[in-house]
PDB file of C-alpha atoms in Angstrom:
ATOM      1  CA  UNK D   1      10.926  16.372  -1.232  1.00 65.00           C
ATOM      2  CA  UNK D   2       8.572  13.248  -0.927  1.00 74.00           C
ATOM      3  CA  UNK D   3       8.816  10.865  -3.904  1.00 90.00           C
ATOM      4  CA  UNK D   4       5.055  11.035  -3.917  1.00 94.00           C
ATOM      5  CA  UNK D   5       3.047  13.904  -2.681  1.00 94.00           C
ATOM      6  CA  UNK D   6      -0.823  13.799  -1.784  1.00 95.00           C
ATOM      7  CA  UNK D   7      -2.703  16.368   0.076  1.00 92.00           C
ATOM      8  CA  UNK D   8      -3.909  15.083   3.244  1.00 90.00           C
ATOM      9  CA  UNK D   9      -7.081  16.437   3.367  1.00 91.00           C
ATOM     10  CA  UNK D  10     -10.067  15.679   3.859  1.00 96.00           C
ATOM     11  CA  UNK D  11     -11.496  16.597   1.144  1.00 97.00           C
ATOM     12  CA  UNK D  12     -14.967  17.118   1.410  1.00 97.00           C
ATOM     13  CA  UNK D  13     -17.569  17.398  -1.387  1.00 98.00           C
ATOM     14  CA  UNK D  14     -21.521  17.095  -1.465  1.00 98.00           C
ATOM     15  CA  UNK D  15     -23.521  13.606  -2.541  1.00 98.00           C
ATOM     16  CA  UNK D  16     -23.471  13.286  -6.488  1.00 98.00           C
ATOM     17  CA  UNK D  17     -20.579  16.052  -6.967  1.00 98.00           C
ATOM     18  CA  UNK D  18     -17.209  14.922  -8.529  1.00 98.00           C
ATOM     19  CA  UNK D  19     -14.266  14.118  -6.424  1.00 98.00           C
ATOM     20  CA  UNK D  20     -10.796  15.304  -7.894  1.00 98.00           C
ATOM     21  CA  UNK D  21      -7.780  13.884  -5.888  1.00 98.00           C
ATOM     22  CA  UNK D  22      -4.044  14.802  -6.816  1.00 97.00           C
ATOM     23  CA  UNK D  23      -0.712  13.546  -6.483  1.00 97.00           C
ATOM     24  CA  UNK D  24       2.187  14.533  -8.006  1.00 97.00           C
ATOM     25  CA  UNK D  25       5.788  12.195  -8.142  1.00 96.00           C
ATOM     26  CA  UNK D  26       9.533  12.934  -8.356  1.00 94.00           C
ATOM     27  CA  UNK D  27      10.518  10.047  -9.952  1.00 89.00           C
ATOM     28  CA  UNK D  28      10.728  11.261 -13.889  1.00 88.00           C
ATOM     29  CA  UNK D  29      10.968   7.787 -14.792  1.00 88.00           C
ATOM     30  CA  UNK D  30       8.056   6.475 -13.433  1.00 89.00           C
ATOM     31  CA  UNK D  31       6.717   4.071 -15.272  1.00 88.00           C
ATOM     32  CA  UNK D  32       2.910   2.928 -13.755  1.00 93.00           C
ATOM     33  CA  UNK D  33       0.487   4.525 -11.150  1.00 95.00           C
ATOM     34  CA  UNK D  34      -1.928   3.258  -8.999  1.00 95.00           C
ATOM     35  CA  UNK D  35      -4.648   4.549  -7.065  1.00 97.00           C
ATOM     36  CA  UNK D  36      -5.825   2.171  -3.824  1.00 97.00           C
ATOM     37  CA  UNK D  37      -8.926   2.944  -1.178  1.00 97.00           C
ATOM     38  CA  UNK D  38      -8.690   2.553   2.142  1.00 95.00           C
ATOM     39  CA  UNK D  39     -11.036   2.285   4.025  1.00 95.00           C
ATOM     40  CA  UNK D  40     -10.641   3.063   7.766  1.00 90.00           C
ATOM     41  CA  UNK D  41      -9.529  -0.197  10.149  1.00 86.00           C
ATOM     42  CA  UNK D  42      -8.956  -1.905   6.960  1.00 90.00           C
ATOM     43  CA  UNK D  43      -6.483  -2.597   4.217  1.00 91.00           C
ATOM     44  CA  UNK D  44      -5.408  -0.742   0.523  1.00 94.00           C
ATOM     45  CA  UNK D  45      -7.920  -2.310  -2.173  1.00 95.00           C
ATOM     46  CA  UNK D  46      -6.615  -1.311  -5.791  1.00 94.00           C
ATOM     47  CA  UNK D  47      -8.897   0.901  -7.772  1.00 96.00           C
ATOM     48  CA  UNK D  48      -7.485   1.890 -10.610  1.00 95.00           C
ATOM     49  CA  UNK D  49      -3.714   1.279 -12.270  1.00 95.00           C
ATOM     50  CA  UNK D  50      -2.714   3.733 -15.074  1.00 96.00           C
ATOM     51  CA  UNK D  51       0.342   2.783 -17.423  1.00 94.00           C
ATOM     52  CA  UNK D  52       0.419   6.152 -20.550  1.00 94.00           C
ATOM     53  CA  UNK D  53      -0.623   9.691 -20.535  1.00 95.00           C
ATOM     54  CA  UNK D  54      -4.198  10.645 -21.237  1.00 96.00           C
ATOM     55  CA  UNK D  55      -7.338   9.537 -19.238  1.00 97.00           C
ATOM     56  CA  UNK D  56      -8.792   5.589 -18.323  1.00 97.00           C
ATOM     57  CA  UNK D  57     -12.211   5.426 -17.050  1.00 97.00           C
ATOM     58  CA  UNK D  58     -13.684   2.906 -15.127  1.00 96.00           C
ATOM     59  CA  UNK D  59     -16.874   2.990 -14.104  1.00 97.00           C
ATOM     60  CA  UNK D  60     -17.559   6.276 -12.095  1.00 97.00           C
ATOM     61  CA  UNK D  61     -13.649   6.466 -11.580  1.00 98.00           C
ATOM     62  CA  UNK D  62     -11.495   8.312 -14.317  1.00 98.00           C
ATOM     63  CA  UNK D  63      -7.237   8.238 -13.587  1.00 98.00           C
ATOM     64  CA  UNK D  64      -5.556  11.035 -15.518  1.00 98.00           C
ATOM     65  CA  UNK D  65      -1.727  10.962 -16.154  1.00 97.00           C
ATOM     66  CA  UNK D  66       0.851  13.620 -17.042  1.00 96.00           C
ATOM     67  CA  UNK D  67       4.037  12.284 -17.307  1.00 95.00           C
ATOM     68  CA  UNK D  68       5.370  15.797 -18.546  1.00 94.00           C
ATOM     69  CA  UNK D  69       4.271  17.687 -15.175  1.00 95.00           C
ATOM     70  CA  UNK D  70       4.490  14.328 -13.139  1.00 95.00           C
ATOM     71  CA  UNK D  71       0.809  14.458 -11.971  1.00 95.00           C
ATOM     72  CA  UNK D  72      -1.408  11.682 -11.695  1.00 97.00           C
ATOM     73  CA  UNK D  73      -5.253  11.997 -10.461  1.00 98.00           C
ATOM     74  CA  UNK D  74      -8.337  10.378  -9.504  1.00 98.00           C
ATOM     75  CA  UNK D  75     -12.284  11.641 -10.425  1.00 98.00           C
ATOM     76  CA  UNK D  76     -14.840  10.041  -8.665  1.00 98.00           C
ATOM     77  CA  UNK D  77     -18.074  11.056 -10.616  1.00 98.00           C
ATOM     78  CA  UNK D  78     -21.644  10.824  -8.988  1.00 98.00           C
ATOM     79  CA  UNK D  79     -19.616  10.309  -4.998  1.00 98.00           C
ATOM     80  CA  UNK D  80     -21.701   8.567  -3.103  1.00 98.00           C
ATOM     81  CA  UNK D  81     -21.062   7.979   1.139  1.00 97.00           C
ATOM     82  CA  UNK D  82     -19.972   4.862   0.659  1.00 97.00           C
ATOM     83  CA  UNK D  83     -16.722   6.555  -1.800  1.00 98.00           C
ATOM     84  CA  UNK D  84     -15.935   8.044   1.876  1.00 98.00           C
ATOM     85  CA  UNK D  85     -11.989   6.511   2.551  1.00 97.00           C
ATOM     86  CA  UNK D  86      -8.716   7.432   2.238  1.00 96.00           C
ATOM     87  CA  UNK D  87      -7.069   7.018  -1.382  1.00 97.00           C
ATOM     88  CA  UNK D  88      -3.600   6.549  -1.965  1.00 96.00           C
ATOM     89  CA  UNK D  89      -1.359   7.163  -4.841  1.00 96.00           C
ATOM     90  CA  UNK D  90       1.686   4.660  -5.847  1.00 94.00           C
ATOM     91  CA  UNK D  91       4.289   5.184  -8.068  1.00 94.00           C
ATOM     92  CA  UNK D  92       6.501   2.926  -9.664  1.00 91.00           C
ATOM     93  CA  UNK D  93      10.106   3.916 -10.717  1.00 84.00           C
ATOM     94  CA  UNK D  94      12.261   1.158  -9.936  1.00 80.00           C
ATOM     95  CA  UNK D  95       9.673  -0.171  -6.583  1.00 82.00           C
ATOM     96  CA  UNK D  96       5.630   1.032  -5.571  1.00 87.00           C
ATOM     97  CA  UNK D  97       5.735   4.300  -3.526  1.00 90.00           C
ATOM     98  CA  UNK D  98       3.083   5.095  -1.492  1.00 92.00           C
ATOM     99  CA  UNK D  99       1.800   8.832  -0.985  1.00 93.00           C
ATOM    100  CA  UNK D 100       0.192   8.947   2.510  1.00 92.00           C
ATOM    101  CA  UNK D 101      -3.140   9.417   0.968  1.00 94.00           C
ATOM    102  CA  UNK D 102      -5.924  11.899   0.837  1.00 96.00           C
ATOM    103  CA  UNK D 103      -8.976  11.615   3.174  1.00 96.00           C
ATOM    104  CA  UNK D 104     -12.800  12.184   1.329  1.00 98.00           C
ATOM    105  CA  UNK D 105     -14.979  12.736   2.581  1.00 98.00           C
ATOM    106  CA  UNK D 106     -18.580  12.401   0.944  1.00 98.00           C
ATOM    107  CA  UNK D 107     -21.479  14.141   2.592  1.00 96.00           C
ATOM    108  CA  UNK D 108     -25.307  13.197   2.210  1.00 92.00           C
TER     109      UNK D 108
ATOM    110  CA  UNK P   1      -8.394 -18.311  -0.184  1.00 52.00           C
ATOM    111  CA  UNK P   2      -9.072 -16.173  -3.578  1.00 79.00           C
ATOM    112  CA  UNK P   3      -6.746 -13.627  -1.547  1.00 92.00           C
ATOM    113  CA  UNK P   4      -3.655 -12.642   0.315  1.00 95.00           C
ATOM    114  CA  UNK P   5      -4.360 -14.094   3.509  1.00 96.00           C
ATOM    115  CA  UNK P   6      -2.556 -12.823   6.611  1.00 97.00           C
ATOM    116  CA  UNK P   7      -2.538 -14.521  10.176  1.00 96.00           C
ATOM    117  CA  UNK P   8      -2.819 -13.450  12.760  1.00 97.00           C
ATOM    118  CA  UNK P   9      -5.027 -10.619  12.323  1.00 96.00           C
ATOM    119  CA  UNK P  10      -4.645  -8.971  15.722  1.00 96.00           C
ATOM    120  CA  UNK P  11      -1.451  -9.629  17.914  1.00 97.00           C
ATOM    121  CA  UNK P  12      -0.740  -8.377  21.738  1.00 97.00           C
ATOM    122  CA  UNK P  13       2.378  -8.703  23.282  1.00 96.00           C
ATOM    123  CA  UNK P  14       4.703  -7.063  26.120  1.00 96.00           C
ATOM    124  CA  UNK P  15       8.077  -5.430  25.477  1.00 97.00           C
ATOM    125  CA  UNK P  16      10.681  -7.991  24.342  1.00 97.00           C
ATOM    126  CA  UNK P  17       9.036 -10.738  23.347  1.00 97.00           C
ATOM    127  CA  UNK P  18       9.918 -11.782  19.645  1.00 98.00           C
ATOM    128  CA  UNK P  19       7.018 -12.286  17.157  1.00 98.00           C
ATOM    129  CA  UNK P  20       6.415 -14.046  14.272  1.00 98.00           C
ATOM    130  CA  UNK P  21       3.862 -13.046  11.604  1.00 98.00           C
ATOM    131  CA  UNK P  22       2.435 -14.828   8.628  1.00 98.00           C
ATOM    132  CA  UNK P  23       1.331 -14.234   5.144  1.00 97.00           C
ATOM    133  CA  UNK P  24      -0.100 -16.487   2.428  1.00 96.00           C
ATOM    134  CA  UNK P  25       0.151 -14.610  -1.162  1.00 95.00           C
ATOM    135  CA  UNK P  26      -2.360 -14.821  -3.543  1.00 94.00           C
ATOM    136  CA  UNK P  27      -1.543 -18.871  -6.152  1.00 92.00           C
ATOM    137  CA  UNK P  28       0.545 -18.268  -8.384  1.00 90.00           C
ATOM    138  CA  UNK P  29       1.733 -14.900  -7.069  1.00 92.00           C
ATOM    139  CA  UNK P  30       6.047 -14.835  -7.318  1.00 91.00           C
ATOM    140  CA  UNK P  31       6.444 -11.582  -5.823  1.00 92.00           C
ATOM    141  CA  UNK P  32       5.357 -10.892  -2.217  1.00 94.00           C
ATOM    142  CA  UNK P  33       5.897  -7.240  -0.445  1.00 94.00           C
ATOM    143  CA  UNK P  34       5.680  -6.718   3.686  1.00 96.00           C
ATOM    144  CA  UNK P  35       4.668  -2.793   4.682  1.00 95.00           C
ATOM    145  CA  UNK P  36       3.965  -1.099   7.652  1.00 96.00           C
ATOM    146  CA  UNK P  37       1.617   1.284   8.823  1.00 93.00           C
ATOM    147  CA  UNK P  38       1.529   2.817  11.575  1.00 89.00           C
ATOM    148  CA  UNK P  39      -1.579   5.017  12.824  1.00 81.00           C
ATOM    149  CA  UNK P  40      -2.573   7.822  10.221  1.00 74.00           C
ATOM    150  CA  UNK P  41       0.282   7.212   8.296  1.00 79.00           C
ATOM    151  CA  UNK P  42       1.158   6.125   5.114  1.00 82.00           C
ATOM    152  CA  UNK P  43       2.623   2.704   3.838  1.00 90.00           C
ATOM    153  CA  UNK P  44       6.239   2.130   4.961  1.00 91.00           C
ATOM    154  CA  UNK P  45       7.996  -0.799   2.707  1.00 91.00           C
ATOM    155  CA  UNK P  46       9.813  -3.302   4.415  1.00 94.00           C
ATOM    156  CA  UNK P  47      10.804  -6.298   1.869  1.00 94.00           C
ATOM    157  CA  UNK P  48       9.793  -7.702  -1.175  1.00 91.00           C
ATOM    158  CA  UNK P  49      10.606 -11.227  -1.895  1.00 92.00           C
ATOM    159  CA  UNK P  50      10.430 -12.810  -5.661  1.00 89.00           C
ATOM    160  CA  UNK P  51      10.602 -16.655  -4.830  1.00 87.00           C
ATOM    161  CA  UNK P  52      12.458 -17.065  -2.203  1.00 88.00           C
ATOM    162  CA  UNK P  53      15.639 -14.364  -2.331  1.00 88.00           C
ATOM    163  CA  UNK P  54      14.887 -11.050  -1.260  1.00 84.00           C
ATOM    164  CA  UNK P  55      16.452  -8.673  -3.704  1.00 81.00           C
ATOM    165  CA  UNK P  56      15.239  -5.439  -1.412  1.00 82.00           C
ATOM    166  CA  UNK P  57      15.118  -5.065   2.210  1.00 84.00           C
ATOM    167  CA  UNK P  58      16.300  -1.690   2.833  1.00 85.00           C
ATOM    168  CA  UNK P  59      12.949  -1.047   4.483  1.00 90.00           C
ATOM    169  CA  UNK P  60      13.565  -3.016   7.514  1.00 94.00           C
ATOM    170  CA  UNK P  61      13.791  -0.767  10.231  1.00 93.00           C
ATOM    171  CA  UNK P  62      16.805  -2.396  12.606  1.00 94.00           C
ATOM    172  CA  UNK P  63      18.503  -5.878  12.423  1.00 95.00           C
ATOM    173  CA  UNK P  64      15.624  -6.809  15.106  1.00 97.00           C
ATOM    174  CA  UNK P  65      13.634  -7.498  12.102  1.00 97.00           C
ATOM    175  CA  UNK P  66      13.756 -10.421   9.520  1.00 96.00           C
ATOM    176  CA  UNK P  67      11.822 -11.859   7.451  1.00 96.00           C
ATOM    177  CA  UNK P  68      11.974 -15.124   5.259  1.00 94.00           C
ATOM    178  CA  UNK P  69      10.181 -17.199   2.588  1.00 94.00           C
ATOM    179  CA  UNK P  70      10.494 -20.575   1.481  1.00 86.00           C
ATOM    180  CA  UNK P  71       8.932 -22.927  -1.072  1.00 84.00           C
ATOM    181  CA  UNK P  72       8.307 -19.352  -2.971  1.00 81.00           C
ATOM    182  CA  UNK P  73       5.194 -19.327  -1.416  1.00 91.00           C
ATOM    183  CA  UNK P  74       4.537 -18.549   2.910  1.00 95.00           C
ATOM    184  CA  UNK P  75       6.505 -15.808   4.410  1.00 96.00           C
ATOM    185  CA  UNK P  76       6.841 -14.604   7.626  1.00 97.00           C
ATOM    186  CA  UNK P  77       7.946 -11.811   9.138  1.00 97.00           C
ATOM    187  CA  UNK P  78       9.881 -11.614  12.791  1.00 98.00           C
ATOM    188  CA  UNK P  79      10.243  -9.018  15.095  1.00 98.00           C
ATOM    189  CA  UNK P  80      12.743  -9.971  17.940  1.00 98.00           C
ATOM    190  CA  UNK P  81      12.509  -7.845  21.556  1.00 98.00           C
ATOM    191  CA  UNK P  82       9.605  -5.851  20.073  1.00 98.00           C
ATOM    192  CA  UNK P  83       9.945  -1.876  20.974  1.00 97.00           C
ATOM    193  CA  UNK P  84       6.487   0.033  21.544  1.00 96.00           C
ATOM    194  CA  UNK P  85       7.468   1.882  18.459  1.00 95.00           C
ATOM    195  CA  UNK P  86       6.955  -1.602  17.001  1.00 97.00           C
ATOM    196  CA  UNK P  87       3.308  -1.314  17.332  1.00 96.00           C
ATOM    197  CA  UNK P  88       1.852  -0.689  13.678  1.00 96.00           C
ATOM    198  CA  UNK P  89      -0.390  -2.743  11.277  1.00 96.00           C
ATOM    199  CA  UNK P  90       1.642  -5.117   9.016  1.00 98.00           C
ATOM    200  CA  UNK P  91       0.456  -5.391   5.605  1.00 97.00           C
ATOM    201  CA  UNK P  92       1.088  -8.020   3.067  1.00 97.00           C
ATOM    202  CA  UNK P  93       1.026  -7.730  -0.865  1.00 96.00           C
ATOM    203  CA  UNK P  94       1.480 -10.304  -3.683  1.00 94.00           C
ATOM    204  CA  UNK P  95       1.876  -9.543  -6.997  1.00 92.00           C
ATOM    205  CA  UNK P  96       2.682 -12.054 -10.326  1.00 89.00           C
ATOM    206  CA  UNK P  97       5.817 -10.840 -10.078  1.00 79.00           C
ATOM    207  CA  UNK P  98       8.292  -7.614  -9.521  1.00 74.00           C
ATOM    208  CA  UNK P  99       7.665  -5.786 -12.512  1.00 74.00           C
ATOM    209  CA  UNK P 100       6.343  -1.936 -12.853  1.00 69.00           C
ATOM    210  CA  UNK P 101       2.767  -3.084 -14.517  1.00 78.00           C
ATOM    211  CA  UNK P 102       1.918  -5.425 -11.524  1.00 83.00           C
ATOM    212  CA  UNK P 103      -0.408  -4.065  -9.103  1.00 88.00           C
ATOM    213  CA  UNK P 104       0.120  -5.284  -5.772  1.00 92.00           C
ATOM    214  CA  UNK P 105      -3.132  -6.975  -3.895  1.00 94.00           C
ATOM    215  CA  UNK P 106      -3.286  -6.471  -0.027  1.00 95.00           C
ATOM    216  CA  UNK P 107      -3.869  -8.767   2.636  1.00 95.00           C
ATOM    217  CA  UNK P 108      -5.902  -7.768   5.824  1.00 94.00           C
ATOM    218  CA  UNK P 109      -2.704  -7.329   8.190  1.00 96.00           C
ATOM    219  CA  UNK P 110      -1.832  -7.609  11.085  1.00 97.00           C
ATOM    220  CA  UNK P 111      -2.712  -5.151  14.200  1.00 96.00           C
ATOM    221  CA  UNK P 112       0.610  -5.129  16.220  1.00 97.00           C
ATOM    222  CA  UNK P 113       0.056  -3.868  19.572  1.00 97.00           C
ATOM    223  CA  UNK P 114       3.473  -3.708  22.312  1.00 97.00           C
ATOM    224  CA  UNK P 115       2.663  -2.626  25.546  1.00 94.00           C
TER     225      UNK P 115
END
């Protein structure tokens, strides 16, 4: 088993729907998530980190965390093209794990 | 530079030469992680360094790689008699330091290309 699990995708969803992307970890005592966005040809830019169960919104971007059922997502609300990337979950235990990411793809 | 700078960006070299690449964390950053991806895969850890030991390199792939730091700042990585399996993007990440609430900030990389 993976220490952190994405879907690959791509996921593809229509201009102005909501983007849910899922990961789930091994690790029980995981301790902080992060979602990056890569874009293609370039390098991981941090989105959004995530420290205690519950929900953090950030602009159209809203990180859930279940520490019970180690899951951690992402929403993008109101995708636009531009939200179009690959987004990658890390999870720190004792070092940042990488999942391999989940394409999305955003469709005008 | 605001960011984690990385040099160079884009590298070509034949079988069995050695390389050397270079990354510049962000001021004031302690901690500084080298990854590897290679195409449409993931991110594959390599080292981390906070200062200038290197608590963690279980993620270098063969004793053909090193890497080193000094002055807590500059690292570089080196790839001796490069292999075409070799042939990934490098990444770079700084963080304040090694701790589980530090998010790690990227650098551009480095395209490694063996032929």
């Amino acid at each position: 088993q993976k220490e952190v699990e994405q879907n690959s995708g791509p996921l593809s969803v229509p201009e102005g729907a909501i983007a849910s992307l899922n990961c789930t970890y091994s690790d029980r005592v995981s301790q902080s998530f992060f979602w990056y966005r890569q874009y293609s040809g370039k390098s991981p830019e941090l989105i959004m980190s995530i420290y205690s169960n519950g929900d953090k919104e950030d602009g159209r971007f809203t990180a859930q965390l279940n520490k019970a059922s180690q899951y951690v997502s992402l929403l993008i609300r109101d995708s636009q093209p531009s939200d179009s990337a690959t987004y990658l979950c890390a999870v720190y235990g004792n070092k940042l794990v990488f999942g391999a990411g989940t394409i999305l793809r955003v469709k005008s | 530079g605001a960011g984690v700078s990385q040099s160079p960006s884009n590298k070509v070299t034949e079988k069995g030469k050695d390389v050397e690449l270079r990354c510049d964390p962000i001021s004031g950053h302690t901690a500084l992680y080298w990854y590897r991806q290679s195409l449409g895969q993931g991110l594959e850890f390599l080292i981390y360094f906070q200062g200038n030991s290197a608590p963690d390199k279980s993620g270098l792939p063969s004793d053909r790689f090193s890497a080193e730091r000094t002055g807590g700042s500059v690292s570089t990585l080196t790839i001796q008699r490069t292999q075409q399996e070799d042939s990934a993007v490098y990444l770079c990440a700084s963080s304040f330091f090694q701790g589980s609430n530090q998010p790690q900030h990227f650098g551009d990389g480095t395209r490694l290309s063996i032929l």
